[in-house]
mmCIF file of N, CA and C in Angstrom:
data_model
loop_
_atom_site.group_PDB
_atom_site.id
_atom_site.type_symbol
_atom_site.label_atom_id
_atom_site.label_comp_id
_atom_site.label_asym_id
_atom_site.label_seq_id
_atom_site.Cartn_x
_atom_site.Cartn_y
_atom_site.Cartn_z
ATOM 1 N N TYR A 1 -8.469 -16.439 12.909
ATOM 2 C CA TYR A 1 -7.802 -17.164 14.307
ATOM 3 C C TYR A 1 -8.280 -17.212 15.349
ATOM 4 N N PRO A 2 -7.875 -18.061 16.328
ATOM 5 C CA PRO A 2 -8.537 -19.238 16.941
ATOM 6 C C PRO A 2 -8.402 -17.841 18.492
ATOM 7 N N THR A 3 -8.976 -17.840 19.312
ATOM 8 C CA THR A 3 -8.823 -17.207 20.817
ATOM 9 C C THR A 3 -8.679 -17.866 21.594
ATOM 10 N N LEU A 4 -7.193 -17.202 22.345
ATOM 11 C CA LEU A 4 -7.107 -18.202 23.707
ATOM 12 C C LEU A 4 -7.494 -17.918 24.837
ATOM 13 N N PRO A 5 -7.397 -19.136 25.524
ATOM 14 C CA PRO A 5 -8.201 -18.987 26.496
ATOM 15 C C PRO A 5 -8.472 -18.010 27.677
ATOM 16 N N GLY A 6 -9.245 -18.502 27.935
ATOM 17 C CA GLY A 6 -9.426 -16.226 29.039
ATOM 18 C C GLY A 6 -9.154 -15.375 28.689
ATOM 19 N N GLN A 7 -8.437 -15.081 27.741
ATOM 20 C CA GLN A 7 -8.500 -13.855 26.659
ATOM 21 C C GLN A 7 -9.430 -13.689 26.167
ATOM 22 N N SER A 8 -8.869 -12.253 25.601
ATOM 23 C CA SER A 8 -9.806 -11.348 24.347
ATOM 24 C C SER A 8 -9.052 -11.488 23.577
ATOM 25 N N THR A 9 -8.063 -11.691 22.908
ATOM 26 C CA THR A 9 -7.310 -11.875 22.145
ATOM 27 C C THR A 9 -7.177 -13.209 21.693
ATOM 28 N N ARG A 10 -6.778 -13.115 20.142
ATOM 29 C CA ARG A 10 -6.996 -14.004 19.288
ATOM 30 C C ARG A 10 -5.349 -14.421 19.253
ATOM 31 N N GLU A 11 -5.252 -15.688 19.283
ATOM 32 C CA GLU A 11 -3.625 -16.397 18.735
ATOM 33 C C GLU A 11 -3.133 -15.731 17.617
ATOM 34 N N GLY A 12 -2.421 -15.509 17.870
ATOM 35 C CA GLY A 12 -1.914 -15.095 16.894
ATOM 36 C C GLY A 12 -1.687 -13.408 16.106
ATOM 37 N N ASP A 13 -2.791 -12.504 17.033
ATOM 38 C CA ASP A 13 -2.630 -10.913 17.345
ATOM 39 C C ASP A 13 -1.495 -10.293 17.432
ATOM 40 N N PRO A 14 -0.982 -8.754 16.941
ATOM 41 C CA PRO A 14 -1.754 -8.555 14.988
ATOM 42 C C PRO A 14 -1.688 -9.243 14.117
ATOM 43 N N ILE A 15 -2.826 -9.921 13.791
ATOM 44 C CA ILE A 15 -2.217 -10.452 12.525
ATOM 45 C C ILE A 15 -2.030 -8.977 11.020
ATOM 46 N N CYS A 16 -0.795 -10.298 10.870
ATOM 47 C CA CYS A 16 0.498 -9.221 9.834
ATOM 48 C C CYS A 16 -0.272 -9.336 8.812
ATOM 49 N N ASP A 17 -0.941 -9.677 8.131
ATOM 50 C CA ASP A 17 -1.407 -9.559 6.530
ATOM 51 C C ASP A 17 -1.897 -8.544 5.669
ATOM 52 N N ARG A 18 -1.029 -8.570 5.341
ATOM 53 C CA ARG A 18 -2.137 -6.408 4.346
ATOM 54 C C ARG A 18 -2.028 -7.245 3.052
ATOM 55 N N PHE A 19 -2.802 -6.273 2.724
ATOM 56 C CA PHE A 19 -2.318 -5.737 0.816
ATOM 57 C C PHE A 19 -3.211 -4.923 0.907
ATOM 58 N N TYR A 20 -2.526 -3.916 -0.520
ATOM 59 C CA TYR A 20 -2.598 -2.497 -1.342
ATOM 60 C C TYR A 20 -3.834 -2.807 -2.256
ATOM 61 N N LEU A 21 -4.853 -2.093 -3.020
ATOM 62 C CA LEU A 21 -5.085 -2.413 -4.346
ATOM 63 C C LEU A 21 -5.108 -0.933 -5.078
ATOM 64 N N HIS A 22 -4.915 -0.199 -5.753
ATOM 65 C CA HIS A 22 -4.733 0.684 -6.521
ATOM 66 C C HIS A 22 -5.439 0.605 -8.183
ATOM 67 N N LEU A 23 -6.203 0.880 -7.730
ATOM 68 C CA LEU A 23 -7.196 0.560 -9.146
ATOM 69 C C LEU A 23 -7.215 2.544 -9.874
ATOM 70 N N LEU A 24 -6.649 2.366 -11.256
ATOM 71 C CA LEU A 24 -6.448 3.766 -11.671
ATOM 72 C C LEU A 24 -7.600 3.202 -13.179
ATOM 73 N N HIS A 25 -7.497 4.018 -14.330
ATOM 74 C CA HIS A 25 -8.637 3.915 -15.011
ATOM 75 C C HIS A 25 -7.966 2.549 -16.454
ATOM 76 N N ASN A 26 -6.577 2.767 -16.240
ATOM 77 C CA ASN A 26 -6.053 1.283 -17.630
ATOM 78 C C ASN A 26 -5.650 0.646 -16.763
ATOM 79 N N ARG A 27 -5.624 0.025 -15.894
ATOM 80 C CA ARG A 27 -4.427 -0.724 -14.739
ATOM 81 C C ARG A 27 -4.974 -0.700 -13.443
ATOM 82 N N LEU A 28 -4.268 -1.549 -13.336
ATOM 83 C CA LEU A 28 -4.227 -2.281 -11.821
ATOM 84 C C LEU A 28 -2.736 -2.236 -10.873
ATOM 85 N N LEU A 29 -2.706 -1.665 -9.489
ATOM 86 C CA LEU A 29 -1.535 -1.912 -9.306
ATOM 87 C C LEU A 29 -1.561 -2.548 -7.814
ATOM 88 N N PHE A 30 -0.624 -3.759 -7.338
ATOM 89 C CA PHE A 30 -1.581 -4.187 -6.172
ATOM 90 C C PHE A 30 0.057 -4.819 -5.256
ATOM 91 N N ALA A 31 -0.073 -4.999 -4.096
ATOM 92 C CA ALA A 31 0.698 -5.854 -3.029
ATOM 93 C C ALA A 31 0.121 -5.882 -1.891
ATOM 94 N N LEU A 32 0.890 -7.114 -2.163
ATOM 95 C CA LEU A 32 0.274 -7.996 -0.765
ATOM 96 C C LEU A 32 1.193 -9.016 -0.002
ATOM 97 N N ALA A 33 1.261 -8.189 1.477
ATOM 98 C CA ALA A 33 2.575 -8.655 2.169
ATOM 99 C C ALA A 33 2.193 -9.524 3.867
ATOM 100 N N ASP A 34 2.832 -10.765 3.610
ATOM 101 C CA ASP A 34 2.813 -11.464 4.903
ATOM 102 C C ASP A 34 3.671 -11.675 5.863
ATOM 103 N N GLY A 35 3.705 -10.280 7.143
ATOM 104 C CA GLY A 35 4.718 -10.116 8.240
ATOM 105 C C GLY A 35 5.158 -11.981 8.596
ATOM 106 N N CYS A 36 6.459 -12.001 8.262
ATOM 107 C CA CYS A 36 6.842 -13.088 8.903
ATOM 108 C C CYS A 36 6.732 -12.497 10.409
ATOM 109 N N ASN A 37 6.268 -14.413 11.058
ATOM 110 C CA ASN A 37 5.647 -14.344 12.340
ATOM 111 C C ASN A 37 4.684 -13.314 13.182
ATOM 112 N N TRP A 38 4.100 -13.068 14.821
ATOM 113 C CA TRP A 38 3.955 -12.329 15.071
ATOM 114 C C TRP A 38 4.110 -11.467 15.610
ATOM 115 N N GLY A 39 3.328 -10.573 16.006
ATOM 116 C CA GLY A 39 3.300 -8.973 16.674
ATOM 117 C C GLY A 39 3.683 -7.431 15.866
ATOM 118 N N PRO A 40 4.487 -6.839 16.780
ATOM 119 C CA PRO A 40 3.808 -5.959 16.302
ATOM 120 C C PRO A 40 5.352 -5.228 15.280
ATOM 121 N N ARG A 41 6.285 -5.898 15.337
ATOM 122 C CA ARG A 41 7.613 -5.796 13.444
ATOM 123 C C ARG A 41 7.052 -6.148 12.888
ATOM 124 N N PRO A 42 6.840 -7.642 12.349
ATOM 125 C CA PRO A 42 6.271 -8.063 11.534
ATOM 126 C C PRO A 42 5.288 -7.062 11.304
ATOM 127 N N LEU A 43 4.410 -6.934 11.592
ATOM 128 C CA LEU A 43 2.626 -5.938 11.306
ATOM 129 C C LEU A 43 3.547 -4.490 11.130
ATOM 130 N N GLN A 44 4.614 -4.116 11.452
ATOM 131 C CA GLN A 44 5.053 -2.743 10.600
ATOM 132 C C GLN A 44 5.529 -3.309 9.120
ATOM 133 N N ALA A 45 6.375 -3.549 9.277
ATOM 134 C CA ALA A 45 7.287 -4.549 8.261
ATOM 135 C C ALA A 45 6.673 -4.574 7.337
ATOM 136 N N ALA A 46 5.211 -5.033 7.162
ATOM 137 C CA ALA A 46 4.547 -6.220 6.415
ATOM 138 C C ALA A 46 3.804 -4.857 5.987
ATOM 139 N N GLN A 47 3.086 -3.232 6.866
ATOM 140 C CA GLN A 47 2.681 -2.271 6.438
ATOM 141 C C GLN A 47 3.410 -1.487 5.833
ATOM 142 N N ASN A 48 4.680 -1.076 6.117
ATOM 143 C CA ASN A 48 5.678 -0.541 5.345
ATOM 144 C C ASN A 48 5.921 -0.623 4.084
ATOM 145 N N ALA A 49 6.286 -2.169 3.713
ATOM 146 C CA ALA A 49 6.589 -3.261 2.674
ATOM 147 C C ALA A 49 5.115 -2.739 1.907
ATOM 148 N N THR A 50 4.595 -3.196 1.576
ATOM 149 C CA THR A 50 3.301 -2.615 0.650
ATOM 150 C C THR A 50 2.691 -1.275 0.215
ATOM 151 N N SER A 51 2.651 -0.335 1.580
ATOM 152 C CA SER A 51 2.337 1.477 0.876
ATOM 153 C C SER A 51 3.832 1.747 0.433
ATOM 154 N N SER A 52 4.781 1.717 1.004
ATOM 155 C CA SER A 52 6.418 2.466 -0.352
ATOM 156 C C SER A 52 5.715 1.370 -1.454
ATOM 157 N N LEU A 53 5.855 -0.016 -1.537
ATOM 158 C CA LEU A 53 5.476 -0.149 -3.237
ATOM 159 C C LEU A 53 4.739 0.632 -4.172
ATOM 160 N N LEU A 54 3.499 0.629 -3.614
ATOM 161 C CA LEU A 54 2.115 1.078 -4.348
ATOM 162 C C LEU A 54 2.669 2.724 -4.120
ATOM 163 N N GLN A 55 3.350 3.229 -3.282
ATOM 164 C CA GLN A 55 2.989 4.862 -3.261
ATOM 165 C C GLN A 55 4.611 4.662 -4.567
ATOM 166 N N TYR A 56 5.566 4.170 -4.312
ATOM 167 C CA TYR A 56 6.085 3.652 -5.136
ATOM 168 C C TYR A 56 6.259 3.784 -6.809
ATOM 169 N N LEU A 57 4.896 3.046 -7.236
ATOM 170 C CA LEU A 57 4.462 2.854 -8.639
ATOM 171 C C LEU A 57 3.396 3.598 -8.751
ATOM 172 N N SER A 58 3.371 4.024 -7.698
ATOM 173 C CA SER A 58 1.855 5.076 -7.795
ATOM 174 C C SER A 58 2.155 6.502 -8.862
ATOM 175 N N ARG A 59 3.712 6.398 -8.019
ATOM 176 C CA ARG A 59 4.358 7.904 -8.768
ATOM 177 C C ARG A 59 4.477 8.213 -10.590
ATOM 178 N N LYS A 60 4.534 6.346 -10.492
ATOM 179 C CA LYS A 60 5.696 6.338 -12.113
ATOM 180 C C LYS A 60 4.857 5.304 -13.153
ATOM 181 N N HIS A 61 4.256 4.981 -12.190
ATOM 182 C CA HIS A 61 3.126 4.155 -13.978
ATOM 183 C C HIS A 61 2.840 4.922 -15.065
ATOM 184 N N HIS A 62 2.513 6.336 -15.064
ATOM 185 C CA HIS A 62 2.821 6.839 -16.285
ATOM 186 C C HIS A 62 3.702 6.778 -17.410
ATOM 187 N N LYS A 63 4.627 6.293 -16.183
ATOM 188 C CA LYS A 63 6.034 5.978 -17.146
ATOM 189 C C LYS A 63 6.307 4.198 -17.920
ATOM 190 N N PHE A 64 5.273 3.636 -17.824
ATOM 191 C CA PHE A 64 5.181 1.833 -18.074
ATOM 192 C C PHE A 64 4.593 2.582 -19.288
ATOM 193 N N THR A 65 5.452 2.226 -20.407
ATOM 194 C CA THR A 65 5.803 2.451 -22.208
ATOM 195 C C THR A 65 6.228 0.844 -21.965
ATOM 196 N N SER A 66 6.491 0.480 -21.993
ATOM 197 C CA SER A 66 6.678 -0.914 -22.789
ATOM 198 C C SER A 66 6.690 -1.981 -21.413
ATOM 199 N N LEU A 67 6.519 -3.367 -21.580
ATOM 200 C CA LEU A 67 7.015 -4.488 -20.413
ATOM 201 C C LEU A 67 8.494 -4.382 -20.209
ATOM 202 N N ASN A 68 9.565 -3.766 -20.868
ATOM 203 C CA ASN A 68 11.017 -3.770 -20.083
ATOM 204 C C ASN A 68 10.855 -2.768 -19.257
ATOM 205 N N ARG A 69 9.972 -2.063 -18.910
ATOM 206 C CA ARG A 69 10.282 0.212 -18.181
ATOM 207 C C ARG A 69 9.335 -0.570 -17.364
ATOM 208 N N ALA A 70 8.176 -2.123 -17.631
ATOM 209 C CA ALA A 70 7.230 -1.837 -16.799
ATOM 210 C C ALA A 70 8.348 -2.620 -15.202
ATOM 211 N N GLY A 71 8.945 -3.453 -16.482
ATOM 212 C CA GLY A 71 9.505 -4.520 -15.013
ATOM 213 C C GLY A 71 11.117 -4.019 -14.823
ATOM 214 N N ARG A 72 11.636 -2.972 -14.732
ATOM 215 C CA ARG A 72 12.343 -2.063 -14.253
ATOM 216 C C ARG A 72 11.494 -1.788 -12.968
ATOM 217 N N TYR A 73 10.654 -0.675 -13.342
ATOM 218 C CA TYR A 73 9.783 -0.289 -12.406
ATOM 219 C C TYR A 73 9.714 -0.807 -11.032
ATOM 220 N N LEU A 74 8.963 -1.753 -11.689
ATOM 221 C CA LEU A 74 8.366 -2.762 -10.822
ATOM 222 C C LEU A 74 9.274 -3.407 -10.139
ATOM 223 N N LEU A 75 11.021 -3.962 -10.051
ATOM 224 C CA LEU A 75 11.936 -4.032 -9.297
ATOM 225 C C LEU A 75 12.568 -2.850 -8.574
ATOM 226 N N ARG A 76 12.568 -1.558 -9.124
ATOM 227 C CA ARG A 76 12.898 -0.249 -8.070
ATOM 228 C C ARG A 76 11.903 -0.116 -6.944
ATOM 229 N N ALA A 77 10.672 -0.277 -7.355
ATOM 230 C CA ALA A 77 9.722 -0.744 -6.483
ATOM 231 C C ALA A 77 10.202 -1.490 -5.471
ATOM 232 N N PHE A 78 10.175 -2.490 -5.567
ATOM 233 C CA PHE A 78 10.692 -3.858 -4.386
ATOM 234 C C PHE A 78 12.304 -3.244 -3.313
ATOM 235 N N GLY A 79 13.516 -2.506 -4.087
ATOM 236 C CA GLY A 79 13.675 -1.849 -3.098
ATOM 237 C C GLY A 79 13.192 -0.693 -2.550
ATOM 238 N N HIS A 80 12.338 0.187 -3.137
ATOM 239 C CA HIS A 80 11.752 0.848 -2.200
ATOM 240 C C HIS A 80 11.285 0.324 -1.167
ATOM 241 N N ALA A 81 10.106 -1.067 -0.837
ATOM 242 C CA ALA A 81 9.641 -1.292 0.324
ATOM 243 C C ALA A 81 11.020 -2.087 0.635
ATOM 244 N N HIS A 82 11.747 -2.418 0.689
ATOM 245 C CA HIS A 82 12.375 -2.592 1.348
ATOM 246 C C HIS A 82 13.654 -1.516 2.195
ATOM 247 N N ASN A 83 13.586 -0.132 1.598
ATOM 248 C CA ASN A 83 14.021 0.698 2.538
ATOM 249 C C ASN A 83 12.703 0.826 3.057
ATOM 250 N N GLY A 84 11.302 0.399 3.071
ATOM 251 C CA GLY A 84 10.604 0.951 4.065
ATOM 252 C C GLY A 84 10.528 0.817 5.555
ATOM 253 N N ILE A 85 10.608 -0.949 4.785
ATOM 254 C CA ILE A 85 11.100 -1.630 6.451
ATOM 255 C C ILE A 85 11.600 -1.158 7.120
ATOM 256 N N ILE A 86 13.139 -0.558 6.779
ATOM 257 C CA ILE A 86 14.625 -0.590 7.568
ATOM 258 C C ILE A 86 14.257 1.162 7.711
ATOM 259 N N PHE A 87 13.304 1.562 7.333
ATOM 260 C CA PHE A 87 13.538 3.390 7.586
ATOM 261 C C PHE A 87 13.346 3.738 8.887
ATOM 262 N N GLY A 88 14.176 4.324 9.164
ATOM 263 C CA GLY A 88 14.573 4.990 11.157
ATOM 264 C C GLY A 88 14.721 4.017 12.150
ATOM 265 N N LYS A 89 15.216 2.779 11.427
ATOM 266 C CA LYS A 89 15.697 2.126 12.589
ATOM 267 C C LYS A 89 16.771 2.420 12.565
ATOM 268 N N GLN A 90 18.124 1.536 13.696
ATOM 269 C CA GLN A 90 19.389 2.384 14.112
ATOM 270 C C GLN A 90 20.025 1.197 13.680
ATOM 271 N N ASP A 91 19.431 0.183 13.521
ATOM 272 C CA ASP A 91 19.853 -1.656 13.653
ATOM 273 C C ASP A 91 18.940 -2.670 12.665
ATOM 274 N N LEU A 92 18.991 -3.032 11.723
ATOM 275 C CA LEU A 92 18.847 -3.610 11.052
ATOM 276 C C LEU A 92 17.785 -5.156 11.438
ATOM 277 N N PHE A 93 18.325 -5.015 12.426
ATOM 278 C CA PHE A 93 17.550 -6.221 13.485
ATOM 279 C C PHE A 93 16.176 -5.994 13.803
ATOM 280 N N GLN A 94 16.416 -4.259 14.407
ATOM 281 C CA GLN A 94 14.920 -3.477 14.985
ATOM 282 C C GLN A 94 13.972 -3.720 14.130
ATOM 283 N N ALA A 95 14.371 -4.589 12.394
ATOM 284 C CA ALA A 95 13.161 -3.786 11.628
ATOM 285 C C ALA A 95 12.860 -5.565 11.546
ATOM 286 N N GLY A 96 11.376 -5.604 11.564
ATOM 287 C CA GLY A 96 10.243 -7.383 11.244
ATOM 288 C C GLY A 96 10.914 -7.198 10.391
ATOM 289 N N THR A 97 9.800 -9.248 9.582
ATOM 290 C CA THR A 97 10.398 -9.391 7.914
ATOM 291 C C THR A 97 9.259 -9.272 7.443
ATOM 292 N N ALA A 98 8.806 -9.475 6.287
ATOM 293 C CA ALA A 98 7.492 -9.933 5.894
ATOM 294 C C ALA A 98 7.892 -10.624 4.229
ATOM 295 N N THR A 99 7.053 -11.039 3.686
ATOM 296 C CA THR A 99 6.788 -12.288 2.078
ATOM 297 C C THR A 99 6.079 -10.595 1.847
ATOM 298 N N LEU A 100 6.603 -9.982 0.441
ATOM 299 C CA LEU A 100 5.927 -9.300 -0.533
ATOM 300 C C LEU A 100 5.852 -10.294 -1.760
ATOM 301 N N LEU A 101 4.349 -9.767 -2.045
ATOM 302 C CA LEU A 101 3.990 -10.074 -3.610
ATOM 303 C C LEU A 101 3.343 -8.773 -4.266
ATOM 304 N N GLY A 102 4.356 -8.065 -5.528
ATOM 305 C CA GLY A 102 3.708 -6.280 -5.737
ATOM 306 C C GLY A 102 3.872 -6.788 -6.692
ATOM 307 N N GLY A 103 2.587 -6.336 -7.574
ATOM 308 C CA GLY A 103 2.483 -6.243 -9.173
ATOM 309 C C GLY A 103 1.538 -5.253 -10.019
ATOM 310 N N LEU A 104 1.810 -5.602 -11.397
ATOM 311 C CA LEU A 104 0.567 -4.553 -11.897
ATOM 312 C C LEU A 104 -0.134 -5.569 -12.797
ATOM 313 N N LEU A 105 -1.106 -4.090 -13.139
ATOM 314 C CA LEU A 105 -2.375 -5.330 -14.601
ATOM 315 C C LEU A 105 -2.364 -4.643 -15.351
ATOM 316 N N LEU A 106 -2.062 -3.985 -16.530
ATOM 317 C CA LEU A 106 -2.015 -3.194 -17.600
ATOM 318 C C LEU A 106 -2.410 -3.105 -18.705
ATOM 319 N N ARG A 107 -2.374 -2.193 -18.897
ATOM 320 C CA ARG A 107 -2.789 -2.251 -21.347
ATOM 321 C C ARG A 107 -1.663 -1.678 -21.651
ATOM 322 N N LEU A 108 -0.701 -2.166 -22.823
ATOM 323 C CA LEU A 108 0.392 -1.095 -23.210
ATOM 324 C C LEU A 108 -0.020 -1.182 -24.739
ATOM 325 N N HIS A 109 -0.061 -0.160 -25.481
ATOM 326 C CA HIS A 109 -0.393 0.428 -26.321
ATOM 327 C C HIS A 109 0.776 0.515 -27.919
ATOM 328 N N SER A 110 1.245 -0.536 -27.175
ATOM 329 C CA SER A 110 2.464 -0.818 -28.309
ATOM 330 C C SER A 110 2.906 -1.679 -28.624
ATOM 331 N N PRO A 111 2.740 -2.674 -29.798
ATOM 332 C CA PRO A 111 3.069 -3.206 -30.428
ATOM 333 C C PRO A 111 4.495 -4.736 -29.720
ATOM 334 N N GLU A 112 5.220 -3.973 -28.889
ATOM 335 C CA GLU A 112 6.523 -4.709 -28.656
ATOM 336 C C GLU A 112 5.548 -5.539 -27.552
ATOM 337 N N VAL A 113 6.166 -6.401 -27.419
ATOM 338 C CA VAL A 113 5.951 -8.128 -26.161
ATOM 339 C C VAL A 113 6.841 -8.130 -25.437
ATOM 340 N N CYS A 114 8.817 -7.774 -25.801
ATOM 341 C CA CYS A 114 9.155 -7.722 -24.670
ATOM 342 C C CYS A 114 9.618 -6.265 -24.688
#
């Protein structure tokens, strides 16, 4: 991002993009968020969304025994990410917004496809 003329800050500070990876023995959990707009609220939304999603997946990854099961836990993780964004806010409009991408790469030991 460019530096603002006459200032020491960059255009768009704080940068509201966040990513987290959790590398395990045979799987990878990830979260990538782009805080919508600039400023502290989108930054906090992106941070809370990514950390909440990965905290949930990190606690539940041992239960991913099929694609269906992994998909259900991934969907629940997005619910936890949403709750992480709005946690502690007395009014939902106090929370920032973020676009979140999360997922996992894993090897399943069952021959099940779906």
